[in-house]
Short mmCIF file of C-alpha atoms and ligand atoms in Angstrom, two decimals:
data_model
loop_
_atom_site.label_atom_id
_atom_site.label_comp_id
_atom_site.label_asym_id
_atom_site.label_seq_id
_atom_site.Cartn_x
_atom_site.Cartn_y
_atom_site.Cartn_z
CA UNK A 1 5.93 52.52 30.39
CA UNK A 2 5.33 48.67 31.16
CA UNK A 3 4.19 46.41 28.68
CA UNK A 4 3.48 42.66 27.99
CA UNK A 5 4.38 41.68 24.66
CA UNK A 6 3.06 38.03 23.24
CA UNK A 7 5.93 37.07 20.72
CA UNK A 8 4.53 34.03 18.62
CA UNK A 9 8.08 33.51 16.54
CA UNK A 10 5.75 30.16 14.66
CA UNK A 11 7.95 28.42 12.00
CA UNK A 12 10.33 28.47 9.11
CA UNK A 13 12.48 32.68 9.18
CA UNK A 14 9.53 33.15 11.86
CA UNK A 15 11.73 32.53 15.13
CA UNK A 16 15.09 34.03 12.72
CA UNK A 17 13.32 37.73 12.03
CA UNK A 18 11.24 37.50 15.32
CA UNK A 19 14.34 37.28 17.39
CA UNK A 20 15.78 40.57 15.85
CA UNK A 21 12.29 42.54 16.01
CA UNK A 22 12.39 41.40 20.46
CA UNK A 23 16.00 42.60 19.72
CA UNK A 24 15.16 45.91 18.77
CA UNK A 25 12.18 46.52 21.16
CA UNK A 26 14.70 46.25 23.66
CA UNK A 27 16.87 48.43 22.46
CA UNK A 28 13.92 50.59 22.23
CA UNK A 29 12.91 49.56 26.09
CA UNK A 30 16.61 50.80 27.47
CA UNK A 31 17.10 53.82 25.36
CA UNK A 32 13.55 55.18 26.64
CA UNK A 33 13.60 53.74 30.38
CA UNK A 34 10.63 51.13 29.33
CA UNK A 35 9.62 47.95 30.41
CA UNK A 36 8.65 45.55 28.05
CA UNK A 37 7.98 41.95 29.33
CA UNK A 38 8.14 39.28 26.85
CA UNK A 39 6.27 36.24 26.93
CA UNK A 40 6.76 33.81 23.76
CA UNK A 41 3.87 31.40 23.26
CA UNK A 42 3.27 28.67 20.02
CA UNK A 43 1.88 28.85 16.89
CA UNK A 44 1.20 27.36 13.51
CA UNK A 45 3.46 24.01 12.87
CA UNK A 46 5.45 24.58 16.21
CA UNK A 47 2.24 24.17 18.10
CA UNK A 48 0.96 21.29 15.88
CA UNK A 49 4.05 19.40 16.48
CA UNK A 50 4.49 20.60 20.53
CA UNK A 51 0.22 19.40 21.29
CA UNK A 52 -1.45 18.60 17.73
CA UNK A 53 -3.20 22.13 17.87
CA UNK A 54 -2.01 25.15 15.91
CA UNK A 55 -3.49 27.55 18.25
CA UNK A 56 -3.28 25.96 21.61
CA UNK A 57 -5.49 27.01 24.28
CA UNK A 58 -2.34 28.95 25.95
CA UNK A 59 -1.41 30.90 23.55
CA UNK A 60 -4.97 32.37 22.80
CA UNK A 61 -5.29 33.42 26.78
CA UNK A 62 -1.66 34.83 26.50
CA UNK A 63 -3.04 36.73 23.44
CA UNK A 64 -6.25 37.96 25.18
CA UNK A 65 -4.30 39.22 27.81
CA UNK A 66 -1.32 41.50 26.08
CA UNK A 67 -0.53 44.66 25.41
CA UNK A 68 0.32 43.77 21.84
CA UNK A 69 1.28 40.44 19.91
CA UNK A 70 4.42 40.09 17.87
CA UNK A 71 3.84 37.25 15.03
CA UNK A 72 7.01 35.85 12.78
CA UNK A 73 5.52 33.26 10.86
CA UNK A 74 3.63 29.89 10.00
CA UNK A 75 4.00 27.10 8.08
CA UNK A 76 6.16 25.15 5.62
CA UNK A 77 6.38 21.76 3.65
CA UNK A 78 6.42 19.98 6.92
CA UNK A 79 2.77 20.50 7.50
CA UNK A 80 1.42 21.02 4.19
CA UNK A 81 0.08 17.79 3.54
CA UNK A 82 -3.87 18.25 1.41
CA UNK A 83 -5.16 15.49 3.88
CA UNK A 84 -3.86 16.95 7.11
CA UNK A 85 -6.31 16.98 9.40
CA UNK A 86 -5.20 20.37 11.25
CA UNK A 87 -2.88 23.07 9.44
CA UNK A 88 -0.89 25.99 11.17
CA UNK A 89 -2.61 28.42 8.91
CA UNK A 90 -5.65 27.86 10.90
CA UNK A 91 -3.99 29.10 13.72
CA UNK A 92 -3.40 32.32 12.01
CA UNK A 93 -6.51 32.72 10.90
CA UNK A 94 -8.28 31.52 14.15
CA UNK A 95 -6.20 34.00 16.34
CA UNK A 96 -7.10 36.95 13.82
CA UNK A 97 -10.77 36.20 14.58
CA UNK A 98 -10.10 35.44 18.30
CA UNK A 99 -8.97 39.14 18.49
CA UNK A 100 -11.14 40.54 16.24
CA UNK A 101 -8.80 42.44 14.47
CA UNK A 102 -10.20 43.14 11.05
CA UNK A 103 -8.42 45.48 9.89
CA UNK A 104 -4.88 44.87 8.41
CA UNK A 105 -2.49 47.91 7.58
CA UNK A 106 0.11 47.05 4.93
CA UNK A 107 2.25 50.39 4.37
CA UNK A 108 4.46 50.58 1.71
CA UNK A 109 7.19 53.08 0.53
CA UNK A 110 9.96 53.36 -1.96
CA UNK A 111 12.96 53.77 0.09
CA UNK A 112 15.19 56.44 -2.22
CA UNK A 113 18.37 54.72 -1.45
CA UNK A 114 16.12 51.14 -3.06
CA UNK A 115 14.40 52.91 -5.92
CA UNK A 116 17.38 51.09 -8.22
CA UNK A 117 16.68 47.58 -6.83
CA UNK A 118 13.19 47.60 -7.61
CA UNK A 119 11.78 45.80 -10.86
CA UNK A 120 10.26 49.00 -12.20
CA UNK A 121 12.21 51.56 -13.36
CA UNK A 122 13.62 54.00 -10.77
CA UNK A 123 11.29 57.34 -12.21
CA UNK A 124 8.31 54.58 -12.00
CA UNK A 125 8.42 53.46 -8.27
CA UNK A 126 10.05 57.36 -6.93
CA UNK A 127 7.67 58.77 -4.84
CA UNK A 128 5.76 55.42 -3.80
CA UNK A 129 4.10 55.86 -0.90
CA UNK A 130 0.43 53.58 -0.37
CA UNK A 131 -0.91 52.05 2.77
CA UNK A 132 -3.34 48.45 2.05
CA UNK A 133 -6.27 48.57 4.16
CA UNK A 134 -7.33 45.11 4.09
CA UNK A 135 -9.96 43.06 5.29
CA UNK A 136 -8.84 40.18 7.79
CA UNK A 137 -12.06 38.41 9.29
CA UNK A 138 -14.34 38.01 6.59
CA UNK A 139 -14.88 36.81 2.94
CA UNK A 140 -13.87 33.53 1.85
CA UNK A 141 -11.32 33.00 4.36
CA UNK A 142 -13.92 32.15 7.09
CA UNK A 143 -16.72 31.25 4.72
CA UNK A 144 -18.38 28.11 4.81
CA UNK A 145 -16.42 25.00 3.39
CA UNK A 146 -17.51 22.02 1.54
CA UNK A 147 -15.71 19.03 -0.17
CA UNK A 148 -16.69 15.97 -1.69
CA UNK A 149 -14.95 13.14 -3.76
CA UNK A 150 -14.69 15.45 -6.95
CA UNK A 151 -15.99 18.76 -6.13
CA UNK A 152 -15.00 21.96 -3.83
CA UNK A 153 -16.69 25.05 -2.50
CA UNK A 154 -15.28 27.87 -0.19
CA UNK A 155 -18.22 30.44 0.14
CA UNK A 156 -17.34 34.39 0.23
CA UNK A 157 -19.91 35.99 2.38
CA UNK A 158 -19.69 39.69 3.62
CA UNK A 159 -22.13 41.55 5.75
CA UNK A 160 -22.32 45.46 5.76
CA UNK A 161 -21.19 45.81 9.17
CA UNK A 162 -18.46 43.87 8.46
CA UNK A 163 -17.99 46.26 5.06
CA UNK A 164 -18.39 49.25 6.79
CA UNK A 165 -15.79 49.00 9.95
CA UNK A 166 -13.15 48.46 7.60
CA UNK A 167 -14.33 51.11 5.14
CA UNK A 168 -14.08 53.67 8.24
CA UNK A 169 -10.76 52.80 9.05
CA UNK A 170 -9.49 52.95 5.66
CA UNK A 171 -11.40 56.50 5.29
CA UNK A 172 -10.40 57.99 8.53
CA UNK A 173 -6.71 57.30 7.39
CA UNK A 174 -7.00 58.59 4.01
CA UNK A 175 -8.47 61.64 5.72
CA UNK A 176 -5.20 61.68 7.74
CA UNK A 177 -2.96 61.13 4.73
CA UNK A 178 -3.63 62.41 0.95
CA UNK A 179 -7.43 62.46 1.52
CA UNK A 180 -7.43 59.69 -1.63
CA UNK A 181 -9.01 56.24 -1.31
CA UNK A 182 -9.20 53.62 -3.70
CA UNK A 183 -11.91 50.82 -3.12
CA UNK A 184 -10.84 47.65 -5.06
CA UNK A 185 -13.54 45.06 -6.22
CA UNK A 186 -14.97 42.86 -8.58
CA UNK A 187 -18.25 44.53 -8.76
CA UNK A 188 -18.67 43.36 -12.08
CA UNK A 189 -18.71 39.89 -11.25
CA UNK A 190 -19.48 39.05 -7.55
CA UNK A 191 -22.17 40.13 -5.52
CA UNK A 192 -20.06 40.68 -2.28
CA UNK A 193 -18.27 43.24 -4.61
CA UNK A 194 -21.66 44.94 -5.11
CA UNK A 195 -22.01 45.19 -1.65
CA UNK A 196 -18.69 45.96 -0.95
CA UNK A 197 -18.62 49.19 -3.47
CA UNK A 198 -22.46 50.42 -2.89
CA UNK A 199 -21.81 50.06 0.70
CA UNK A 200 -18.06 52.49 0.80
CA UNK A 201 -20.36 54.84 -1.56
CA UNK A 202 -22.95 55.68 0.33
CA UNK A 203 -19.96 56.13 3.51
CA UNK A 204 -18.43 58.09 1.32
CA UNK A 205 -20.90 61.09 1.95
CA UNK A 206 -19.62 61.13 5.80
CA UNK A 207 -16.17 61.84 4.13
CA UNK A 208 -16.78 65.37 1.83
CA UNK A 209 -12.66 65.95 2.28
CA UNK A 210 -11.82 62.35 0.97
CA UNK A 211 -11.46 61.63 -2.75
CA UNK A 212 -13.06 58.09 -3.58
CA UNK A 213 -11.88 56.07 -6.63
CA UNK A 214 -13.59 52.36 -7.42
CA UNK A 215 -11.07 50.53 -9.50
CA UNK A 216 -11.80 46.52 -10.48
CA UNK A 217 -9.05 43.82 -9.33
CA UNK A 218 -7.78 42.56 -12.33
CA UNK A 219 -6.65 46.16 -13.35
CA UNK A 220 -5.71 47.40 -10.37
CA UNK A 221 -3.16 44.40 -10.42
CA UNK A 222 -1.94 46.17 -13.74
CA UNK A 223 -1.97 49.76 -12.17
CA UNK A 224 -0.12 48.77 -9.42
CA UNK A 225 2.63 48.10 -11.86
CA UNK A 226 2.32 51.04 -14.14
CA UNK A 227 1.28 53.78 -11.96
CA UNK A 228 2.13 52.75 -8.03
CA UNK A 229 2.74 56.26 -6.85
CA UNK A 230 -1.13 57.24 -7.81
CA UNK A 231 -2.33 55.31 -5.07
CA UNK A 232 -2.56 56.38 -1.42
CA UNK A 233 -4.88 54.24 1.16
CA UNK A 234 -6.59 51.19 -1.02
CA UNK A 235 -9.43 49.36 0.92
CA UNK A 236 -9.92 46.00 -0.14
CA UNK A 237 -11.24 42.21 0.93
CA UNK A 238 -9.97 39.66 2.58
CA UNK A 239 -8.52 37.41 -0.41
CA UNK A 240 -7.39 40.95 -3.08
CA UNK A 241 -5.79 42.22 -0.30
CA UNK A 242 -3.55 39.27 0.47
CA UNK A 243 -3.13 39.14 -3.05
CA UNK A 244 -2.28 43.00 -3.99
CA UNK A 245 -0.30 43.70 -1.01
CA UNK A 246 2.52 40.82 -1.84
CA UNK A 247 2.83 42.26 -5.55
CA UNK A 248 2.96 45.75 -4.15
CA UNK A 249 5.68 44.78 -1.69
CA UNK A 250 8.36 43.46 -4.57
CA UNK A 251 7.97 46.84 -5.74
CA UNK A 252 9.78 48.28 -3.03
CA UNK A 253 12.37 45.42 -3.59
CA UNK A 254 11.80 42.84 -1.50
CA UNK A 255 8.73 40.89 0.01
CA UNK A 256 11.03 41.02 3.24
CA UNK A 257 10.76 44.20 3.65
CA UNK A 258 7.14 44.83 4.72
CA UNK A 259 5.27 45.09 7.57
CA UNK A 260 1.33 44.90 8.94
CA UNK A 261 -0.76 46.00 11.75
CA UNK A 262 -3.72 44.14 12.18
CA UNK A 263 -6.16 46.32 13.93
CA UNK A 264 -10.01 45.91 15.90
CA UNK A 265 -12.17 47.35 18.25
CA UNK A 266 -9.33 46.53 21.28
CA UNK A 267 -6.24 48.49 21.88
CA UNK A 268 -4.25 44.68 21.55
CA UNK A 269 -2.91 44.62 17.92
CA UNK A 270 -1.35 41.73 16.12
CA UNK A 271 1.38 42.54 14.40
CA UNK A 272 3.70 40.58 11.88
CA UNK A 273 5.69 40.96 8.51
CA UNK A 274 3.94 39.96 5.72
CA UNK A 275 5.70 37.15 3.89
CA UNK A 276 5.65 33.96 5.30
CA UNK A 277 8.01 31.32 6.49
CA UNK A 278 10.30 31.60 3.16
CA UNK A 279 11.20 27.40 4.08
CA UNK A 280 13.76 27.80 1.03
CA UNK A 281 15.78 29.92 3.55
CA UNK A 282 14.63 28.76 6.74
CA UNK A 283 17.41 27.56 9.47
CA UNK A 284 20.83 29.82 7.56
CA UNK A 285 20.02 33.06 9.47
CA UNK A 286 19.81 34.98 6.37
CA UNK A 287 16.25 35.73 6.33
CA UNK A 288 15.89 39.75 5.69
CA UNK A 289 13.98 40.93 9.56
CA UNK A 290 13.14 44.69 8.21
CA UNK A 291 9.82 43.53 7.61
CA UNK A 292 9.75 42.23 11.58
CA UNK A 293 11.35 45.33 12.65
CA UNK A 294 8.73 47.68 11.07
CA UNK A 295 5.99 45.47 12.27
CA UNK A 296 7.89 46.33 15.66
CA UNK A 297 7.77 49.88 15.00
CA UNK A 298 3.64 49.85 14.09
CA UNK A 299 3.12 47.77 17.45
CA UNK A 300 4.74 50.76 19.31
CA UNK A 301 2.95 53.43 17.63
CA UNK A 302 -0.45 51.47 17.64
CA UNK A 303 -0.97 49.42 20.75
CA UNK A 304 1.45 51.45 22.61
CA UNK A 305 0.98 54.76 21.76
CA UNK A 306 5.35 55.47 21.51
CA UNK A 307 5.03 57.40 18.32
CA UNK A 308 8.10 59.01 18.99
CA UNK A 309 9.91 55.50 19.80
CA UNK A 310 8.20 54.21 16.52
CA UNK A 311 9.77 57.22 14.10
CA UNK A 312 13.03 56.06 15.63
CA UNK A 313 12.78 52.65 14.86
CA UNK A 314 11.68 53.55 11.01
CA UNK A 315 14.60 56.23 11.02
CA UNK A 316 16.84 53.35 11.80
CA UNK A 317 15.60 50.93 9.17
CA UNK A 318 15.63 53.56 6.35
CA UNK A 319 19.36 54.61 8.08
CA UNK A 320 20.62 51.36 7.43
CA UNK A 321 18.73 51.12 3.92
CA UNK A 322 20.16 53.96 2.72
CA UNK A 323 24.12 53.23 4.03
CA UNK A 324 24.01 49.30 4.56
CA UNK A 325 24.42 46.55 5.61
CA UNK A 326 21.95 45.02 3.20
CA UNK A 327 20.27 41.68 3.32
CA UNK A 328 20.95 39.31 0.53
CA UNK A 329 17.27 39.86 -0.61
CA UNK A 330 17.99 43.52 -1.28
CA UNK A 331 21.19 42.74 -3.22
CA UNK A 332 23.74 42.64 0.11
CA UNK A 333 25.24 39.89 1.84
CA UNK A 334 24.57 40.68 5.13
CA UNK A 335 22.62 38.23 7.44
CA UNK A 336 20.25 38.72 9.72
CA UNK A 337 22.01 39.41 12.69
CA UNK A 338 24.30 41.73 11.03
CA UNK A 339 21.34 43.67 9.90
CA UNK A 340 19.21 43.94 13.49
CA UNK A 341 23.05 44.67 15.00
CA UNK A 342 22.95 47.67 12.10
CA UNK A 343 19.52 49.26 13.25
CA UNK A 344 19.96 48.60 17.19
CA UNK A 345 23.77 50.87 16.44
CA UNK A 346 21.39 53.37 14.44
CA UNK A 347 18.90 53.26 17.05
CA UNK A 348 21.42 54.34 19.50
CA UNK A 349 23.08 56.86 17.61
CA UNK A 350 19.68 58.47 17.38
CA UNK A 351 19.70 59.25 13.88
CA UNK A 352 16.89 60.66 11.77
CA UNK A 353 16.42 60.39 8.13
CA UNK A 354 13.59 62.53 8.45
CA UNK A 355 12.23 62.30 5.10
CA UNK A 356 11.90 58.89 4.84
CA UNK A 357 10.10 57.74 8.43
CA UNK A 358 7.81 60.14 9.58
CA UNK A 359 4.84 58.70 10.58
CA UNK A 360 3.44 56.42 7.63
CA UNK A 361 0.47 55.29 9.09
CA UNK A 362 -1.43 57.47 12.09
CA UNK A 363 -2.81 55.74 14.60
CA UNK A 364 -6.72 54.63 13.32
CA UNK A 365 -8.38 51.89 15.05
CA UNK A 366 -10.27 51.55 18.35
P1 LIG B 401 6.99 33.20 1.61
O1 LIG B 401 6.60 34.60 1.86
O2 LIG B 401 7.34 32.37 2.78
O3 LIG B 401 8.24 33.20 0.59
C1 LIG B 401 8.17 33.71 -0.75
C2 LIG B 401 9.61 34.03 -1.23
O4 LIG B 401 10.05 35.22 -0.58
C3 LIG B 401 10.62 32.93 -0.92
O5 LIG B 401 11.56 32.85 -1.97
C4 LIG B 401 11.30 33.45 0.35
O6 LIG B 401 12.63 33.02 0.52
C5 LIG B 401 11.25 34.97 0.15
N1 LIG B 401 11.17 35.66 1.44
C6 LIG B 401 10.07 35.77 2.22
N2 LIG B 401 10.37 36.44 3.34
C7 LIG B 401 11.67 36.75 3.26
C8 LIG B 401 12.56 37.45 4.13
N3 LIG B 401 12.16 37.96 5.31
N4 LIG B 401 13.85 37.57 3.75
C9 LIG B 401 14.27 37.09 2.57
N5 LIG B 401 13.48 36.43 1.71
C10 LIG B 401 12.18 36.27 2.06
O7 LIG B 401 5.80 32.52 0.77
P2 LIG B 401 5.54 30.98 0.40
O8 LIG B 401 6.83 30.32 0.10
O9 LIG B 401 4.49 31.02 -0.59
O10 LIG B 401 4.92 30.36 1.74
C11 LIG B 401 5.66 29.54 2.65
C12 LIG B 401 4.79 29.24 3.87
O11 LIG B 401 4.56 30.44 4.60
C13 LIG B 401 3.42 28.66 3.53
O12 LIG B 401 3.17 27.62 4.43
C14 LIG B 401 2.47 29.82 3.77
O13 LIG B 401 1.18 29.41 4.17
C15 LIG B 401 3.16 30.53 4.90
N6 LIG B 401 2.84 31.95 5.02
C16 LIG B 401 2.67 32.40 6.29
C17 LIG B 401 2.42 33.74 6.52
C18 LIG B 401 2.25 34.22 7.91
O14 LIG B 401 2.49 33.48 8.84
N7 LIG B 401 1.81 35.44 8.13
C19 LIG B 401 2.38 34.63 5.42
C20 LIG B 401 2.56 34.13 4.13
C21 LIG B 401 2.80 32.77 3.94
C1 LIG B 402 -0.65 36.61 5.03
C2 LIG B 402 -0.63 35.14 4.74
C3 LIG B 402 -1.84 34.46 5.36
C4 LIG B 402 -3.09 35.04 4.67
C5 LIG B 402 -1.89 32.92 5.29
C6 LIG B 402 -0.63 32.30 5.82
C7 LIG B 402 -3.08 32.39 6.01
O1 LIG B 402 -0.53 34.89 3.38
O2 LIG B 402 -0.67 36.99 6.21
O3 LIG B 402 -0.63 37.40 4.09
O4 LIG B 402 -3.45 34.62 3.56
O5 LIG B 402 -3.68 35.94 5.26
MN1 LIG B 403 -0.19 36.69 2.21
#
């Protein structure tokens, strides 16, 4: 098949793990006789520093028209300044809402052969296998802002529309998976949360087959420590999601290692690792890309529809997990080029390690 691909590599490990996710797809591309045309665009700092914009004009009608976009990462020190007048974050957050994709898939697993190089203890983290459903356009990301000499305000609004086309994703794929959803909130405290939990009850009734669990932030940050392998699709807001899914991540072992999907009404997904620009490692090619690569693998089983090509990619990663070479995040030495060269050589060989990549996350949006 023929595809255009926008890659928006950004700043910091963004244009390090970016490089070995295009790597990959191409390896993908000759192994399967596709054609995958690759157009890299700015964004974040990059673009701030190229035309004082973080989301140039270019970029956004490169976005509108591709198959799928392939994000590394934005920002850094550089550009971090309070009293900046633009920041690249905006740019992230303005291209999310240019696409409309509002729902962001954060899978995570417990690879076997990392169960020991996770914080928790090896019989805590065995079996982990959870997918984030988070919400991307609304809530206090894209709320009204106000500031004055010595106070702030950043307003968290949610409609139910807004509530609800997330809830469905996160319901359908639960549906798909274990048939259990947990709904995370702080319905004893904020109204949104009211609306947010009333509003995935009464959508629960359209799901008999799915198993609904309400569960309060605060503890759900503790029961994402002490019982991870409970959970299976967890539908949250904008700001617990961002939150949640980061903690969840270490427990697989890294914050490297995980990818997202971000997902609307259009076939065009965004899709990107993640952690951000990790500037403490930026420029030595060490950066861990797994996270890239798997954010690779969801753009060619969601906007492309290659589910086979996206098991192979996954069967790779967890190929090279399990035998090495690892990245210095996950306790190796290895650096990031030896670690795409690893998965593109797995890729080839065609191997499957079945039990670890089949099919994580179905196919849910649009
Ligand atoms: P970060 O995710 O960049 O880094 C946190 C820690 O994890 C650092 O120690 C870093 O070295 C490590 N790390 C992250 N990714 C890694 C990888 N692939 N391999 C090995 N180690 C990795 O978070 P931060 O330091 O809080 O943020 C830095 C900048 O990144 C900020 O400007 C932030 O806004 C931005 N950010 C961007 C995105 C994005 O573009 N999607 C996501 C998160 C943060
Ligand atoms: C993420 C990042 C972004 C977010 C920032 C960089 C705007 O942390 O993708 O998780 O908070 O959504
Ligand atoms: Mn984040």
């Amino acid at each position: 098949m023929k595809a255009r691909i926008v890659t928006l590599p950004g700043d910091g490990i963004g244009p390090e793990v970016t490089a070995a996710a295009v790597a990959v797809l191409e390896a993908v591309a000759t192994r399967h006789g596709h054609a995958f045309a690759f157009d890299a665009q700015r964004l974040g700092g990059c673009a701030i520093d190229a035309c004082g914009e973080p989301l140039p004009a270019a970029t956004l009608a490169a976005c509108a028209d591709a198959d799928a976009v392939l994000l590394g990462a934005v920002g850094g020190p550089r550009w971090s300044d309070p009293a900046a007048r633009v920041r690249p974050e905006q740019g992230l957050l303005g291209l999310r809402a240019a696409l409309g994709v509002y729902a962001n898939l954060r899978p995570l697993r417990v690879h076997r052969a990392l169960a020991a190089h996770s914080p928790l203890k090896d019989e805590r983290v065995a079996g982990v296998d959870l997918v984030f459903v988070r919400e991307l356009t609304g809530g206090a990301y894209f709320g009204r802002k106000q500031r004055d000499a010595d106070s702030a305000s950043d307003e968290c609004r949610y409609s139910v529309a807004e509530i609800e086309r997330v809830a469905r994703v996160a319901f359908e794929l639960a549906r798909r998976r274990r048939g259990h959803l947990t709904s995370v909130d702080k319905a004893n405290v904020l109204e949104t949360s009211r609306l947010w939990r009333s509003t995935v009850t009464r959508l629960a009734a359209d799901y008999p087959d799915v198993r609904v669990e309400h569960q309060l932030v605060d503890s759900m940050a503790m029961l994402l420590l002490t019982r991870p392998a409970h959970y299976d699709v967890i539908v949250t807001e904008n700001l617990f999601g961002d939150i949640l899914s980061d903690e969840a991540a270490a427990l697989a072992g890294s914050l490297g290692l995980s990818p997202s999907a971000s997902l609307g009404a259009r076939r065009c997904g965004l899709y990107e690792p993640i952690h951000g620009s990790a500037p403490d490692i930026a420029g030595h090619g060490i950066a861990n890309p797994l996270g890239a690569i798997l954010s690779a693998a969801l753009l060619l089983r969601h906007s492309l529809g290659l589910e086979r090509e996206a098991v192979e990619v996954e069967a790779a990663v967890a190929q090279v997990l399990a035998t090495g070479p690892r990245p210095r995040d996950l306790g190796g030495s290895a650096d990031t080029a030896t670690v795409c060269a690893a998965v593109c050589a797995a890729l080839a060989a065609g191997t499957r390690a079945a039990a670890q990549c089949s099919d994580p996350v179905d196919s849910c949006c649009g």
